[in-house]
Short mmCIF file of C-alpha atoms and ligand atoms in Angstrom, two decimals:
data_model
loop_
_atom_site.label_atom_id
_atom_site.label_comp_id
_atom_site.label_asym_id
_atom_site.label_seq_id
_atom_site.Cartn_x
_atom_site.Cartn_y
_atom_site.Cartn_z
CA MET A 220 109.88 83.48 113.12
CA ALA A 221 111.62 84.90 110.04
CA ALA A 222 115.32 84.10 109.63
CA GLY A 223 117.37 86.78 111.36
CA ALA A 224 114.48 87.87 113.54
CA THR A 225 115.04 87.70 117.30
CA LEU A 226 112.69 87.28 120.22
CA ILE A 227 113.80 88.86 123.49
CA LEU A 228 112.53 88.54 127.05
CA GLY A 229 113.03 91.87 128.84
CA ILE A 230 113.00 92.36 132.63
CA GLU A 231 112.83 95.67 134.53
CA THR A 232 113.09 96.02 138.33
CA SER A 233 115.19 99.16 138.87
CA CYS A 234 112.64 101.18 140.83
CA ASP A 235 109.01 100.58 141.81
CA GLU A 236 107.69 98.92 138.66
CA THR A 237 108.09 95.17 138.20
CA ALA A 238 107.93 94.50 134.48
CA ALA A 239 108.45 91.72 131.92
CA ALA A 240 108.01 91.98 128.16
CA ILE A 241 108.49 90.03 124.96
CA VAL A 242 109.73 92.01 121.97
CA ARG A 243 110.53 90.83 118.46
CA ARG A 244 113.14 92.51 116.32
CA ASN A 245 112.50 91.63 112.71
CA ASP A 246 115.41 91.13 110.31
CA ASP A 247 114.69 94.53 108.71
CA GLY A 248 115.30 96.12 112.15
CA ARG A 249 111.63 96.79 112.90
CA GLY A 250 110.45 96.20 116.43
CA GLU A 251 107.22 94.64 117.62
CA ILE A 252 105.94 94.40 121.20
CA LEU A 253 104.26 91.03 121.74
CA ALA A 254 103.68 91.47 125.46
CA ASN A 255 104.38 94.27 127.94
CA ALA A 256 103.38 93.37 131.50
CA VAL A 257 103.90 96.04 134.17
CA LEU A 258 102.97 95.88 137.82
CA SER A 259 103.23 99.21 139.60
CA GLN A 260 103.95 99.16 143.33
CA THR A 261 102.40 102.58 143.94
CA ARG A 262 100.03 101.17 146.56
CA GLU A 263 102.85 99.49 148.52
CA HIS A 264 104.81 102.77 148.75
CA ALA A 265 101.97 105.31 149.10
CA PRO A 266 101.82 105.16 152.92
CA TYR A 267 105.47 106.28 153.05
CA GLY A 268 105.14 109.14 150.52
CA GLY A 269 107.95 107.73 148.36
CA VAL A 270 109.64 104.53 147.22
CA VAL A 271 111.08 102.40 150.05
CA PRO A 272 113.96 100.37 148.57
CA GLU A 273 113.53 97.32 150.79
CA VAL A 274 109.78 97.15 150.17
CA ALA A 275 110.43 97.48 146.42
CA ALA A 276 113.00 94.66 146.35
CA ARG A 277 110.68 92.27 148.21
CA ALA A 278 107.78 93.13 145.93
CA HIS A 279 109.95 92.44 142.86
CA ILE A 280 110.84 88.99 144.22
CA HIS A 281 107.18 88.31 144.82
CA HIS A 282 105.86 89.48 141.45
CA LEU A 283 108.58 88.86 138.85
CA PRO A 284 108.24 85.08 138.18
CA GLY A 285 104.48 85.42 137.63
CA LEU A 286 104.93 88.46 135.37
CA VAL A 287 107.44 86.61 133.16
CA GLN A 288 104.93 83.77 132.77
CA ARG A 289 102.19 86.29 131.98
CA ALA A 290 104.34 87.97 129.32
CA LEU A 291 105.13 84.63 127.66
CA SER A 292 101.51 83.58 127.58
CA GLU A 293 100.26 86.99 126.35
CA ALA A 294 102.87 86.82 123.57
CA GLN A 295 101.82 83.22 122.86
CA VAL A 296 105.40 82.02 122.84
CA SER A 297 107.31 79.60 125.04
CA ALA A 298 110.72 79.96 126.64
CA SER A 299 112.23 77.72 123.96
CA ASP A 300 111.30 80.33 121.28
CA LEU A 301 113.46 83.02 122.93
CA SER A 302 116.72 84.24 121.38
CA ALA A 303 118.04 86.06 124.46
CA VAL A 304 117.21 87.49 127.88
CA ALA A 305 117.81 91.17 128.73
CA ALA A 306 117.45 92.67 132.21
CA THR A 307 118.11 96.10 133.70
CA ALA A 308 121.46 95.99 135.54
CA GLY A 309 121.51 99.69 136.53
CA PRO A 310 121.19 102.49 137.40
CA GLY A 311 118.58 102.28 140.15
CA LEU A 312 117.87 100.87 143.60
CA VAL A 313 120.41 98.14 144.05
CA GLY A 314 118.13 95.67 145.88
CA GLY A 315 115.61 95.69 143.05
CA LEU A 316 118.31 95.60 140.39
CA ILE A 317 119.82 92.47 141.96
CA VAL A 318 116.42 90.75 141.82
CA GLY A 319 115.80 91.29 138.09
CA HIS A 320 119.42 90.96 137.02
CA THR A 321 119.95 87.69 138.92
CA PHE A 322 116.61 86.29 137.75
CA GLY A 323 117.54 87.15 134.15
CA LYS A 324 120.95 85.53 134.44
CA GLY A 325 119.46 82.35 135.92
CA TYR A 326 116.74 82.22 133.28
CA ALA A 327 119.31 82.60 130.49
CA LEU A 328 121.75 80.12 132.01
CA ALA A 329 119.08 77.45 132.49
CA ARG A 330 118.04 77.73 128.84
CA ASP A 331 121.49 78.31 127.38
CA LEU A 332 120.49 81.73 126.03
CA PRO A 333 122.66 84.86 125.64
CA TYR A 334 122.21 87.35 128.48
CA LEU A 335 122.29 91.14 128.12
CA ALA A 336 122.80 93.45 131.11
CA ILE A 337 121.00 96.64 130.10
CA ASN A 338 121.46 100.23 131.22
CA HIS A 339 117.95 101.47 132.11
CA LEU A 340 118.71 104.87 130.55
CA GLU A 341 119.59 103.17 127.27
CA GLY A 342 116.15 101.56 127.34
CA HIS A 343 114.55 105.03 127.51
CA ALA A 344 117.00 106.39 124.93
CA LEU A 345 116.23 103.74 122.28
CA THR A 346 112.43 103.59 122.72
CA PRO A 347 111.67 105.73 119.63
CA ARG A 348 113.63 103.18 117.56
CA LEU A 349 111.38 100.41 118.86
CA LEU A 350 108.48 102.49 117.57
CA GLY A 351 110.27 103.09 114.25
CA GLU A 352 109.94 106.85 114.76
CA CYS A 353 113.32 108.41 114.15
CA ASP A 354 116.84 107.90 112.92
CA PHE A 355 120.10 108.69 114.70
CA PRO A 356 121.17 111.23 115.78
CA TYR A 357 118.46 112.73 117.99
CA LEU A 358 118.18 114.75 121.19
CA LEU A 359 116.76 112.96 124.22
CA LEU A 360 115.18 114.71 127.20
CA LEU A 361 114.70 112.25 130.02
CA ILE A 362 112.48 113.56 132.85
CA SER A 363 111.53 110.98 135.44
CA GLY A 364 111.50 110.55 139.21
CA GLY A 365 115.16 109.55 139.26
CA HIS A 366 116.72 111.21 136.20
CA THR A 367 116.71 114.55 134.43
CA GLN A 368 119.10 114.87 131.53
CA PHE A 369 119.69 115.77 127.92
CA GLN A 370 121.52 113.16 125.87
CA LEU A 371 122.70 113.34 122.30
CA VAL A 372 121.87 109.86 120.99
CA ARG A 373 124.26 109.16 118.10
CA GLY A 374 123.83 105.40 117.88
CA VAL A 375 123.45 102.26 119.96
CA GLY A 376 126.03 102.62 122.75
CA ASP A 377 127.04 106.08 121.52
CA TYR A 378 125.70 108.80 123.82
CA LEU A 379 126.86 112.25 124.81
CA ARG A 380 125.33 113.80 127.88
CA LEU A 381 124.74 117.47 127.14
CA GLY A 382 123.21 118.40 130.47
CA THR A 383 121.92 116.95 133.72
CA THR A 384 120.43 118.06 137.02
CA ILE A 385 122.90 119.17 139.63
CA ASP A 386 120.50 118.28 142.47
CA ASP A 387 116.94 116.92 142.33
CA ALA A 388 115.38 115.11 139.39
CA LEU A 389 112.31 116.89 137.98
CA GLY A 390 109.85 114.16 139.04
CA GLU A 391 111.41 114.22 142.49
CA ALA A 392 110.81 118.00 142.66
CA PHE A 393 107.13 117.44 141.77
CA ASP A 394 106.87 114.67 144.39
CA LYS A 395 108.53 116.71 147.15
CA THR A 396 106.42 119.78 146.37
CA ALA A 397 103.28 117.65 146.53
CA LYS A 398 104.38 116.20 149.85
CA LEU A 399 105.01 119.59 151.46
CA LEU A 400 101.54 120.73 150.35
CA GLY A 401 100.00 117.61 151.88
CA LEU A 402 99.01 116.13 148.50
CA GLY A 403 99.21 112.39 147.74
CA TYR A 404 101.91 110.24 146.16
CA PRO A 405 103.05 110.13 143.38
CA GLY A 406 102.97 113.90 143.46
CA GLY A 407 103.27 114.87 139.79
CA PRO A 408 99.68 114.09 138.79
CA GLN A 409 98.37 115.74 142.00
CA VAL A 410 100.34 118.94 141.38
CA GLU A 411 99.05 119.00 137.82
CA ALA A 412 95.44 118.52 138.93
CA PHE A 413 95.65 121.31 141.55
CA ALA A 414 97.50 123.63 139.13
CA ARG A 415 94.52 123.54 136.77
CA ASN A 416 92.50 125.63 139.24
CA GLY A 417 95.34 127.90 140.30
CA ASN A 418 96.63 131.37 139.55
CA ALA A 419 100.28 130.99 138.50
CA ARG A 420 100.98 134.70 139.12
CA ARG A 421 100.00 134.92 142.78
CA PHE A 422 103.34 133.58 144.10
CA PRO A 423 106.63 134.49 142.38
CA LEU A 424 108.93 131.45 142.25
CA PRO A 425 112.51 131.31 140.86
CA ARG A 426 113.57 129.89 137.48
CA PRO A 427 116.82 128.16 138.47
CA LEU A 428 119.74 128.43 135.99
CA LYS A 429 117.55 130.28 133.46
CA GLY A 430 119.75 132.14 130.98
CA ARG A 431 122.96 130.43 132.13
CA PRO A 432 125.15 128.79 129.50
CA GLY A 433 124.68 125.06 128.91
CA CYS A 434 121.62 122.95 129.57
CA ASP A 435 121.99 121.70 133.14
CA PHE A 436 119.06 121.80 135.53
CA SER A 437 118.63 122.61 139.20
CA PHE A 438 115.35 122.15 141.07
CA SER A 439 116.19 122.16 144.77
CA GLY A 440 116.00 125.98 145.04
CA LEU A 441 112.59 125.98 143.40
CA LYS A 442 111.34 123.31 145.77
CA THR A 443 112.70 125.27 148.77
CA ALA A 444 111.06 128.49 147.52
CA ALA A 445 107.75 126.63 147.24
CA ARG A 446 108.19 125.32 150.79
CA ASP A 447 109.06 128.78 152.18
CA THR A 448 106.02 130.28 150.44
CA ALA A 449 103.76 127.56 151.86
CA GLN A 450 105.17 128.10 155.36
CA SER A 451 104.65 131.88 155.13
CA LEU A 452 100.88 131.41 154.85
CA PRO A 453 98.87 131.19 158.08
CA ALA A 454 97.02 128.01 157.07
CA LEU A 455 97.00 126.36 153.66
CA ASN A 456 93.62 126.13 152.00
CA ASP A 457 92.91 124.45 148.66
CA GLN A 458 93.09 127.73 146.73
CA ASP A 459 96.57 128.39 148.20
CA ARG A 460 97.59 124.87 147.18
CA ALA A 461 96.23 125.36 143.68
CA ASP A 462 97.99 128.73 143.27
CA LEU A 463 101.29 127.30 144.51
CA CYS A 464 101.01 124.27 142.22
CA ALA A 465 100.27 126.55 139.26
CA ALA A 466 103.25 128.76 140.13
CA PHE A 467 105.49 125.71 140.50
CA GLU A 468 104.36 124.25 137.18
CA ALA A 469 104.85 127.59 135.42
CA ALA A 470 108.38 127.88 136.85
CA VAL A 471 109.18 124.33 135.69
CA CYS A 472 107.86 125.01 132.17
CA ASP A 473 109.81 128.27 131.87
CA THR A 474 112.99 126.60 133.07
CA VAL A 475 112.64 123.59 130.79
CA ALA A 476 111.90 125.89 127.81
CA ASP A 477 115.10 127.83 128.47
CA ARG A 478 117.26 124.72 129.02
CA LEU A 479 115.77 123.06 125.94
CA SER A 480 116.60 126.04 123.71
CA HIS A 481 120.22 125.75 124.84
CA ALA A 482 120.25 121.95 124.37
CA MET A 483 119.00 122.36 120.80
CA ALA A 484 121.81 124.77 120.00
CA MET A 485 124.29 122.29 121.51
CA PHE A 486 122.73 119.49 119.46
CA HIS A 487 123.49 121.44 116.28
CA GLU A 488 127.09 122.01 117.37
CA HIS A 489 127.62 118.27 117.82
CA ALA A 490 125.34 116.81 115.16
CA ASP A 491 125.21 119.11 112.17
CA ASP A 492 124.64 116.03 109.95
CA ALA A 493 121.13 115.41 111.33
CA ALA A 494 118.78 115.30 108.33
CA ARG A 495 115.80 116.40 110.37
CA PRO A 496 116.52 117.31 114.00
CA ALA A 497 114.26 115.58 116.49
CA LEU A 498 113.60 115.74 120.22
CA VAL A 499 112.54 112.58 122.01
CA VAL A 500 111.02 112.91 125.47
CA ALA A 501 110.88 110.05 127.99
CA GLY A 502 110.04 109.62 131.67
CA GLY A 503 106.89 109.98 133.75
CA VAL A 504 106.97 113.80 133.89
CA ALA A 505 106.30 113.79 130.12
CA ALA A 506 102.69 113.09 131.13
CA ASN A 507 102.32 116.71 132.26
CA ALA A 508 100.05 118.46 129.74
CA ARG A 509 101.35 121.98 130.34
CA LEU A 510 104.94 120.80 129.91
CA ARG A 511 104.07 118.94 126.72
CA GLN A 512 102.55 122.14 125.38
CA THR A 513 105.77 124.02 126.20
CA LEU A 514 107.87 121.31 124.54
CA GLY A 515 105.63 121.53 121.46
CA GLU A 516 106.11 125.31 121.22
CA ILE A 517 109.89 125.26 121.65
CA THR A 518 110.43 122.41 119.19
CA ARG A 519 108.23 124.12 116.58
CA GLU A 520 110.09 127.42 116.98
CA ASN A 521 113.42 125.65 116.52
CA GLY A 522 112.48 123.38 113.62
CA PHE A 523 112.69 120.13 115.59
CA ASP A 524 110.28 117.21 115.31
CA LEU A 525 108.87 116.16 118.67
CA HIS A 526 108.44 112.50 119.62
CA VAL A 527 106.75 111.64 122.88
CA PRO A 528 106.17 107.88 123.09
CA PRO A 529 102.76 106.79 124.42
CA PHE A 530 102.65 107.15 128.21
CA HIS A 531 103.07 103.43 128.98
CA LEU A 532 106.34 103.46 127.01
CA CYS A 533 107.51 106.80 128.51
CA THR A 534 107.38 105.42 132.02
CA ASP A 535 109.33 102.41 133.24
CA ASN A 536 108.58 99.22 131.32
CA ALA A 537 110.37 96.09 130.17
CA ALA A 538 109.65 96.44 126.44
CA MET A 539 112.31 99.15 126.26
CA ILE A 540 114.77 96.87 128.05
CA ALA A 541 114.01 93.98 125.69
CA TRP A 542 114.45 96.33 122.74
CA ALA A 543 117.82 97.67 123.97
CA GLY A 544 118.83 94.00 124.34
CA ALA A 545 117.66 93.26 120.79
CA GLU A 546 119.66 96.17 119.39
CA ARG A 547 122.77 95.02 121.23
CA LEU A 548 122.28 91.39 120.25
CA ALA A 549 121.96 92.44 116.60
CA ARG A 550 125.40 94.02 116.94
CA GLY A 551 126.80 90.69 118.16
CA GLU A 552 127.03 91.79 121.78
CA LYS A 553 126.25 89.82 124.93
CA ASP A 554 127.30 89.96 128.59
CA THR A 555 128.95 87.47 130.85
CA LEU A 556 127.18 86.15 133.92
CA ASP A 557 129.54 88.00 136.24
CA ALA A 558 128.23 91.40 135.02
CA PRO A 559 127.47 93.36 138.23
CA ALA A 560 124.32 95.27 139.19
CA ARG A 561 125.23 98.96 139.26
CA ALA A 562 123.29 101.45 141.39
CA ARG A 563 125.06 104.20 139.43
CA TRP A 564 125.78 103.68 135.79
CA PRO A 565 126.01 106.79 133.59
CA LEU A 566 124.97 106.27 130.01
CA ASP A 567 127.70 108.55 128.76
CA GLN A 568 130.92 107.36 130.43
CA VAL A 569 132.89 110.40 129.22
CA SER A 570 130.77 113.11 130.87
CA ALA A 571 130.10 111.01 133.95
CA ALA A 572 132.41 112.76 136.36
CA ALA A 573 131.11 116.27 135.58
CA TYR A 574 129.38 116.66 138.94
CA GLY A 575 131.96 114.94 141.04
CA SER A 576 129.86 112.53 143.05
CA GLY A 577 132.83 110.17 143.25
CA ARG A 578 134.18 107.47 141.04
CA LEU A 579 130.75 105.86 140.70
CA GLY A 580 129.50 108.81 138.67
CA ALA A 581 126.75 111.35 139.03
CA LYS A 582 123.59 110.36 140.90
CA ALA A 583 121.00 111.78 138.54
O1 KG4 B 2069 109.37 107.47 134.66
P1 KG4 B 2069 108.58 107.30 135.90
O2 KG4 B 2069 107.25 106.63 135.81
O3 KG4 B 2069 109.37 106.51 136.99
C1 KG4 B 2069 110.68 106.73 137.36
O4 KG4 B 2069 110.94 107.77 137.98
O5 KG4 B 2069 111.52 105.88 137.07
O6 KG4 B 2069 108.40 108.76 136.51
C2 KG4 B 2069 107.72 108.97 137.70
C3 KG4 B 2069 107.73 110.45 138.00
C4 KG4 B 2069 107.21 110.75 139.39
O7 KG4 B 2069 108.10 111.63 140.03
C5 KG4 B 2069 105.87 111.42 139.11
O8 KG4 B 2069 105.48 112.35 140.09
C6 KG4 B 2069 106.13 112.09 137.76
O9 KG4 B 2069 106.91 111.15 137.04
N1 KG4 B 2069 104.87 112.37 137.05
C7 KG4 B 2069 104.44 113.62 136.76
C8 KG4 B 2069 103.17 113.47 136.16
N2 KG4 B 2069 102.88 112.13 136.09
C9 KG4 B 2069 103.95 111.47 136.65
N3 KG4 B 2069 105.00 114.83 136.95
C10 KG4 B 2069 104.31 115.90 136.55
N4 KG4 B 2069 103.08 115.84 135.97
C11 KG4 B 2069 102.46 114.65 135.76
N5 KG4 B 2069 101.26 114.59 135.20
ZN1 ZN B 2070 113.01 105.18 133.96
#
């Protein structure tokens, strides 16, 4: 390895993906993914229609040691080549977090390596830097099953939350809508597939917060309107499902377009030094083709570049955790072994209390 280059083992267990990765950060700051092993627990949770925390934690215990070995062998490196270990310490399901965080600490302690306790959201936020795609500052839209927020990313550790959901996360809204229509889990891809054959104009659904100042989101009213519409029909057939999915997707796209236009204006207020403004999108909902098309249109109209990492780096993975660790290590940072796992851990500590869910910070 070149002098100054670092090799990081990353571990991710905050939700229902068990993941281990090996990432190199070269001395010129370029990143390289040597291995990126992900094991999705979708099958374990499907019978319940959502992630069961206890089932997830047990599955992480079962799979993680083997995945770390697999990552090392795919990367063709051994533990003695590592410079540091980085694991997700929050936010997420606390049982799973404790598994990966404790494993990472033990692995680092046994090999006398620095340990980095990583904020999962920072992993998503810094992914475009791993890909060498854009410079600070940039606008991040994170849309996953657990999070929906706009962040102004000014530098490593320097984030300003511009907006967030005040109730459900966007992926959660897709999943709940799918569930009430009797579609499978995870719901997002099912809603998208049904929407393709639907008429978006048959059922009028609300566009929550559209036109309001700021760039916060709200999806619970939309989900409830979809449920009420479904319940008003005598019996749901596949065409009804398709039309409702299309209406739901259209409402989501309209809402996101409106909130994004506001977020871009806010970005300019806070970051007028950006050479070329850019929007980075992360999270599983970024897989939705219709939404990507909307994001493309709004960014083009507003003179922003659009960066959507490849799907396997948009969804939960450990390469992004390893990379966040590499960036922090390069700044001379490391954590002590008493760093706690944190179910809630806002990326932007300043804006954290905006929605008053107690001293632990906002949920989404
Ligand atoms: O980022 P992710 O893989 O996991 C976490 O939430 O951490 O995101 C999963 C979410 C789920 O809610 C899923 O329904 C949604 O992303 N999703 C989609 C699509 N594919 C996945 N939502 C809408 N359209 C899709 N094609
Ligand atoms: Zn995530």
